[in-house]
Amino acid sequence: MRVLFVSSEVYPLIKTGGLADVAGALPRALVELGHDVRILMPGYPQALEAATDKREVANLGVPLGAGETRLIEARTPDGGVPLLLIDCPAAYARGGGPYQDGAGHDWPDNPVRFGLLGWVAAVLSQPTTPLGWVPDILHGNDWQAGLAPAFLHAWGGPRPATVSTIHNIAYQGRFPADTVARLGLPWSMYTMEGLEFWGGLSFLKAALVYSDQITTVSPTYAREIQTPAFGCGLEGLLAHRAADVTGILNGADYGVWDPSSDPHLTQRYQPAAPEGKLANKLALQGELGLDRDGGAPLGIVVSRLNDMKGMDLLLAALPTLIGQGAQLAVVGTGDAHLEAEFQAAAQANPGRIAVRIGYDEGLAHRMQAGGDMLLMPSRAEPCGLTQIYAFRYGTLPVVHRTGGLADTVVDSTYDTLLAGTATGFVFEQPTASALRWCLERAVSLYRQPEQWRRIRLAAAAQDFAWRRSAERYRRLYAALLSAREGR
Ligand code: ADP
Ligand code: GLC
């Protein structure tokens, strides 16, 4: 099958979170299953710089008033998957991040920047594509790719089967109504059954209305988003389309996340051998200015810092954690007040709490290797990748039972410990007191080294390789295509 995979970020070209990890790994896993996959993404300066074998393959003119636009064919730096980069300097050639400027404000022209992503995806999906390569499947991710199926609907004519994946329903790409005309979409589609959402244009709603299939990144989140507590206003539409909504759990790229081959570590180790982990823990404590104490349980956070990630709950539970003799190491960026509160906690607890505000890929790996527990009290978590990576590093997740966390972590209870199936610690309610109680349970098991070792071994032995998830997407694509033939 020919698959056009559309994403606004792709590891290792540019990354702000888990979407980039997925877009860097799933297309490659599909190629390994024998499919012909191309990734389409915006030509940010970082991406143009990192891509290899670049050559211009089409001049797309000045679409949507965005500026001169060319299409560059290239390859991901590992040579793995063909890339298509949209080279539109007026839209993408600037400093800052993919969605925001350096001060953390959304780029004001985001509707045009990502309208262009959807528009190009739609152009490349038609028989008239300048590439001469017509996809069977158009697979878009998140709101940034959301308009592609809407453009195809507006233009009519033959089109590929379309799949849209929701990585986080809280981000919807909502813009004022006049964006509809700016992007050349017909007003006839600006209705309650179409593009309109609370008096504006919603890119994510466009994806959910006009795609043949909707997927999200865990089975539990697929159910949760059909309820008001998690659906962010789109629960009605999703429940209406329930037959076309599937949850497919993400995988882990063990080429990037494996302590026995990880180039970021002081000392590589086999998850089953505890000495290697201890060496990484002492090195991490040294790097971050924590007391060098191999016996103190070390909790880590590698995360965006916001309330969805439950970071306020963690701050409230910190005195309990530290009171139990544990340490905490945080690397993250996010809401200014949470960044400030974590920094204040570090200042008040020198040697016990260390906080690095910022984005640091190498440190994220060293924390996974040096930590004992990964703290992830998310109120909502579509899938979550860090807990899946943590398993392989022998770092045990402490999580709220929601979304992909519920689908990946097995709580340590009397029964699961006896059966040898426990892989972490799970609490039921997103409250500080539930988290405190869970942390106490985790620390007390940490003090029983034989028990802890068994849980670590069970956690590390699990296999979340992408192959299995890619196989599920393959089946979904194939079912869509055979349903079309049947029509
Ligand atoms: P989300 O996509 O919601 O941010 P995930 O758990 O799916 O959450 O993915 C987060 C990804 O981003 C992981 O690869 C994690 O290592 C990485 N990450 C998050 N924050 C940082 C940071 N401050 N520095 C480096 N990597 C980070
Ligand atoms: C989103 C979600 C996260 C998920 C990631 C990749 O950023 O917040 O839970 O793992 O996408 O699908």
PDB file of C-alpha atoms in Angstrom, residues 143 171-175 201-204:
ATOM      1  CA  TRP A 143      -5.201  19.156  14.171  1.00  0.00           C
ATOM      2  CA  TYR A 171      -5.343  20.696  21.134  1.00  0.00           C
ATOM      3  CA  GLN A 172      -7.893  21.388  18.413  1.00  0.00           C
ATOM      4  CA  GLY A 173      -6.639  24.189  16.168  1.00  0.00           C
ATOM      5  CA  ARG A 174      -9.583  26.597  16.583  1.00  0.00           C
ATOM      6  CA  PHE A 175      -9.592  29.855  14.632  1.00  0.00           C
ATOM      7  CA  LEU A 201     -13.290  26.887  12.383  1.00  0.00           C
ATOM      8  CA  SER A 202     -11.886  23.768  14.083  1.00  0.00           C
ATOM      9  CA  PHE A 203      -9.117  21.912  12.253  1.00  0.00           C
ATOM     10  CA  LEU A 204      -9.499  18.837  14.467  1.00  0.00           C
TER      11      LEU A 204
END
